[in-house]
Coordinates of C-alpha atoms and ligand atoms in Angstrom, one line a residue:
M100 CA 0.0 0.0 0.0
T101 CA 1.3 3.4 -0.8
L102 CA 0.3 6.1 1.7
F103 CA 1.3 9.6 0.5
F104 CA 0.3 12.5 2.8
E105 CA 2.3 14.8 0.5
A106 CA 2.3 15.4 -3.3
S107 CA 4.3 13.1 -5.5
T108 CA 4.8 12.4 -9.2
R109 CA 7.7 10.1 -9.5
T110 CA 8.1 8.3 -6.2
R111 CA 4.5 7.0 -5.8
S112 CA 4.3 6.0 -9.5
S113 CA 7.6 4.2 -9.5
F114 CA 6.9 2.4 -6.2
E115 CA 3.6 1.2 -7.7
M116 CA 5.1 0.3 -11.0
A117 CA 7.9 -1.6 -9.1
A118 CA 5.3 -3.5 -7.0
H119 CA 3.3 -4.5 -10.0
A120 CA 6.4 -5.7 -11.8
L121 CA 7.1 -7.9 -8.8
G122 CA 3.6 -9.4 -9.0
A123 CA 2.2 -7.6 -5.9
D124 CA -1.3 -6.2 -5.5
V125 CA -1.1 -2.5 -5.1
L126 CA -3.5 -0.2 -3.2
S127 CA -3.1 3.5 -3.3
F128 CA -4.3 5.1 -0.1
Q129 CA -6.1 8.5 -0.8
K130 CA -5.6 10.8 2.2
D131 CA -8.3 13.2 1.2
A132 CA -10.9 10.5 0.6
S133 CA -9.9 8.7 3.9
S134 CA -11.0 9.0 7.5
V135 CA -7.8 11.1 8.2
S136 CA -10.0 13.9 7.0
K137 CA -12.5 12.9 9.8
G138 CA -9.8 13.1 12.4
E139 CA -8.4 9.6 12.5
S140 CA -4.8 9.5 13.7
L141 CA -1.8 8.3 11.6
A142 CA -1.3 5.4 14.1
D143 CA -4.9 4.2 13.9
T144 CA -5.0 4.7 10.1
V145 CA -2.0 2.4 9.5
R146 CA -3.1 -0.2 12.1
N147 CA -6.4 -0.4 10.1
L148 CA -4.6 -0.7 6.8
E149 CA -2.4 -3.5 8.2
A150 CA -5.5 -5.3 9.4
I151 CA -6.9 -5.1 5.8
G152 CA -3.7 -7.0 4.7
A153 CA -0.9 -4.6 3.8
D154 CA 2.4 -6.5 3.8
V155 CA 4.3 -3.3 2.9
L156 CA 3.4 0.3 3.7
V157 CA 5.3 2.9 1.6
V158 CA 4.9 6.1 3.5
R159 CA 5.4 9.7 2.6
H160 CA 4.6 12.3 5.2
P161 CA 5.4 16.0 5.9
C162 CA 6.7 15.2 9.4
A163 CA 10.3 14.1 10.0
G164 CA 10.2 10.7 11.7
A165 CA 6.7 9.8 10.5
S166 CA 7.7 6.5 8.8
R167 CA 9.6 5.4 11.9
A168 CA 6.5 6.2 14.0
V169 CA 4.4 4.1 11.7
A170 CA 6.9 1.2 11.9
R171 CA 6.6 1.3 15.7
V172 CA 2.8 0.5 15.6
V173 CA 2.6 -2.1 12.7
Q174 CA 4.3 -5.4 12.0
S175 CA 4.1 -4.7 8.2
T176 CA 7.3 -3.6 6.4
V177 CA 7.5 0.2 6.3
I178 CA 9.5 2.0 3.6
N179 CA 10.2 5.7 4.0
A180 CA 9.2 7.5 0.7
G181 CA 10.2 10.9 2.2
D182 CA 9.6 12.2 5.8
G183 CA 9.5 16.0 5.9
F184 CA 12.9 17.5 5.6
H185 CA 14.6 14.5 7.1
E186 CA 15.3 11.6 4.7
H187 CA 14.4 10.2 1.3
P188 CA 16.4 7.0 1.2
T189 CA 15.2 5.4 -2.1
Q190 CA 15.9 8.7 -3.9
A191 CA 19.5 8.6 -2.7
L192 CA 19.8 4.9 -3.8
L193 CA 18.4 5.7 -7.3
D194 CA 20.8 8.7 -7.5
A195 CA 23.7 6.4 -6.6
L196 CA 22.6 3.8 -9.2
T197 CA 22.3 6.5 -11.9
L198 CA 25.8 7.9 -11.0
R199 CA 27.4 4.5 -10.9
E200 CA 26.0 3.6 -14.3
R201 CA 27.5 6.7 -15.7
L202 CA 30.7 7.2 -13.7
G203 CA 31.5 3.7 -12.5
S204 CA 32.7 3.4 -8.9
L205 CA 32.0 6.4 -6.8
A206 CA 35.0 6.0 -4.7
G207 CA 37.0 9.2 -4.8
K208 CA 34.5 10.9 -7.1
S209 CA 33.6 14.5 -6.2
I210 CA 29.9 15.3 -6.1
A211 CA 28.4 18.7 -5.5
I212 CA 24.8 19.2 -4.1
V213 CA 23.5 22.7 -4.7
G214 CA 20.4 24.4 -3.4
D215 CA 18.1 24.3 -0.3
I216 CA 20.3 22.0 1.8
A217 CA 18.4 22.9 5.0
H218 CA 15.0 21.7 4.0
S219 CA 15.9 18.9 1.5
R220 CA 15.5 15.3 2.5
V221 CA 17.2 14.4 -0.7
A222 CA 20.4 16.3 0.3
R223 CA 20.5 14.6 3.7
S224 CA 20.0 11.1 2.3
N225 CA 22.5 11.7 -0.5
V226 CA 25.2 12.9 1.9
H227 CA 24.9 9.6 3.8
C228 CA 24.6 7.4 0.8
L229 CA 27.2 8.9 -1.5
S230 CA 29.8 9.3 1.2
K231 CA 29.2 5.7 2.3
L232 CA 30.0 4.7 -1.3
G233 CA 33.3 6.6 -1.1
A234 CA 32.4 9.8 -2.8
K235 CA 33.5 13.2 -1.6
V236 CA 30.3 15.2 -1.2
R237 CA 30.3 19.0 -1.2
V238 CA 27.2 21.0 -0.4
A239 CA 26.4 24.6 -1.3
G240 CA 23.5 27.1 -1.3
P241 CA 22.3 30.4 -0.1
S242 CA 23.6 30.9 3.5
T243 CA 20.0 31.1 4.8
L244 CA 19.3 27.6 3.4
M245 CA 22.4 25.9 4.8
P246 CA 21.9 24.1 8.1
A247 CA 24.4 24.7 10.9
G248 CA 26.7 21.7 11.4
I249 CA 25.9 19.9 8.1
E250 CA 29.6 19.0 7.7
K251 CA 29.2 16.7 10.7
L252 CA 27.3 14.4 8.4
G253 CA 30.5 13.9 6.4
C254 CA 30.4 16.5 3.7
E255 CA 32.3 19.7 2.9
V256 CA 30.6 23.1 2.7
A257 CA 31.4 25.3 -0.4
R258 CA 30.7 29.0 -0.1
S259 CA 29.9 29.7 -3.7
L260 CA 28.6 27.9 -6.8
A261 CA 32.1 28.2 -8.4
D262 CA 33.7 26.6 -5.4
A263 CA 31.1 23.8 -5.4
L264 CA 31.5 23.0 -9.1
R265 CA 35.3 23.1 -9.2
G266 CA 36.5 19.6 -10.1
A267 CA 33.1 18.0 -9.5
D268 CA 32.3 14.8 -11.4
A269 CA 28.6 15.4 -10.8
V270 CA 26.4 18.2 -9.6
M271 CA 22.9 17.7 -8.1
A272 CA 20.6 20.7 -8.1
L273 CA 17.9 20.9 -5.5
R274 CA 14.6 22.8 -5.5
I275 CA 13.8 25.3 -2.8
Q276 CA 11.4 23.5 -0.5
Q277 CA 8.8 26.4 -0.4
E278 CA 6.3 24.1 1.3
R279 CA 8.6 23.7 4.3
I280 CA 9.6 27.4 4.7
A281 CA 7.3 29.7 6.5
D282 CA 9.4 32.9 6.2
A283 CA 11.2 34.4 3.2
R284 CA 14.8 33.1 3.0
I285 CA 15.8 34.4 -0.4
P286 CA 14.7 37.5 -2.3
G287 CA 13.0 35.4 -5.0
A288 CA 13.3 32.8 -7.8
R289 CA 15.0 35.2 -10.2
D290 CA 17.7 36.2 -7.7
Y291 CA 18.2 32.5 -6.8
S292 CA 18.6 31.4 -10.4
R293 CA 21.1 34.3 -11.1
V294 CA 23.4 33.2 -8.3
W295 CA 22.8 29.4 -8.0
G296 CA 21.1 28.3 -11.2
L297 CA 22.9 25.9 -13.5
T298 CA 23.2 27.3 -17.0
P299 CA 25.5 26.5 -20.0
K300 CA 27.7 29.3 -18.7
T301 CA 28.0 28.0 -15.1
L302 CA 28.6 24.4 -16.4
E303 CA 31.8 25.7 -18.0
L304 CA 33.2 25.6 -14.5
L305 CA 32.7 21.8 -14.4
P306 CA 35.3 19.4 -15.9
P307 CA 34.3 17.9 -19.2
G308 CA 32.3 14.7 -18.9
S309 CA 30.8 15.7 -15.6
V310 CA 27.0 15.3 -15.2
V311 CA 23.9 17.0 -13.8
L312 CA 21.2 15.5 -11.7
H313 CA 18.0 16.8 -10.1
P314 CA 15.5 14.7 -8.2
G315 CA 12.5 16.6 -9.7
P316 CA 10.2 18.4 -9.8
V317 CA 12.4 20.8 -11.7
N318 CA 11.5 24.5 -11.9
R319 CA 12.7 25.1 -15.4
G320 CA 14.8 28.3 -15.5
V321 CA 15.3 28.4 -11.7
E322 CA 17.5 25.5 -10.6
L323 CA 18.4 24.4 -14.1
S324 CA 18.1 26.3 -17.3
P325 CA 16.1 24.5 -20.0
E326 CA 19.3 24.1 -22.1
V327 CA 21.0 22.3 -19.2
L328 CA 17.9 20.2 -18.3
D329 CA 17.6 19.0 -21.8
S330 CA 21.3 18.5 -22.5
D331 CA 23.3 15.3 -22.9
R332 CA 24.9 16.1 -19.5
S333 CA 21.5 15.9 -17.7
L334 CA 20.8 12.5 -16.1
V335 CA 17.4 13.6 -14.9
M336 CA 15.4 11.1 -16.9
D337 CA 17.9 8.3 -16.1
Q338 CA 17.2 9.0 -12.4
V339 CA 13.5 8.5 -13.0
D340 CA 14.2 5.3 -14.8
S341 CA 16.6 4.0 -12.0
G342 CA 13.8 4.7 -9.6
V343 CA 11.7 1.7 -10.7
A344 CA 14.7 -0.7 -10.5
V345 CA 15.8 0.6 -7.1
R346 CA 12.2 0.4 -5.6
M347 CA 11.8 -3.1 -7.0
A348 CA 15.0 -4.0 -5.2
A349 CA 13.9 -2.3 -2.0
L350 CA 10.5 -4.0 -2.0
A351 CA 12.0 -7.4 -2.8
L352 CA 14.8 -7.2 -0.2
C353 CA 12.3 -6.1 2.5
L354 CA 9.9 -8.8 1.7
R355 CA 12.5 -11.4 1.5
A356 CA 13.8 -10.3 4.9
R357 CA 10.2 -10.8 6.2
V358 CA 9.8 -14.2 4.7
S359 CA 13.1 -15.5 6.2
A360 CA 12.5 -13.8 9.6
Ligands
LIG140 N1 10.9 14.9 -5.1 C1 11.8 15.2 -4.1 C2 11.2 15.0 -2.7 O1 10.1 14.5 -2.6 C3 12.5 16.5 -4.2 C4 11.7 17.7 -4.2 O2 10.5 17.6 -4.0 O3 12.2 18.8 -4.3 O4 11.9 15.3 -1.7

């Protein structure tokens, strides 16, 4: 069962596609048409879905820690499909697969992550995942969108786009997570794209052969110019494609662990 309490285009569809490909029955929980809108709690909701027969609950929720909270109250397997600004583990795995397919081993490779580092679960999961695979991860973005102490997760902090891109084998651009920001942290999209947007000109700072990623949704002309998004260097569609394979693997491994437990 997929339970998405936040919007999704790629993650939900690819989890559902992956589950179908493995021969599973898939039910898509509709938050607005459910009893959550009548005041039922998350814990009671998932206990009921488990009683209906869900072996796996794929959960996306705006609160950090929501999938862990769900896992505490059900026996079913719970997969985190994004919990607030905290983590998005299958996104990092699909990014790693996409990068390995293009660059080979990630050991010693330099990867820049640029954008709203403070509110991006993709940034956090990728810092963990890519550094575990031996890559050197560098993060950069407007100072108001950089969390204090991020380097403790095992990445470097670059102070400008030029510093972030220097020598990078790959750059991942991230969207400003407006839905998680109550106050104004940057003057506006135009100013953001002028300083941090990836354009054919800024890509000249990258070594030849280096690639561009973005987890989507892309705001064309803000994080990536249309020329960059649609260029040969862009792996954005490869990332989407990797998502199905990675989610098949995640589902199969979790279910196999359950069967053998
Ligand atoms: N789709 C990704 C996520 O759900 C990235 C984003 O929304 O900016 O975190």
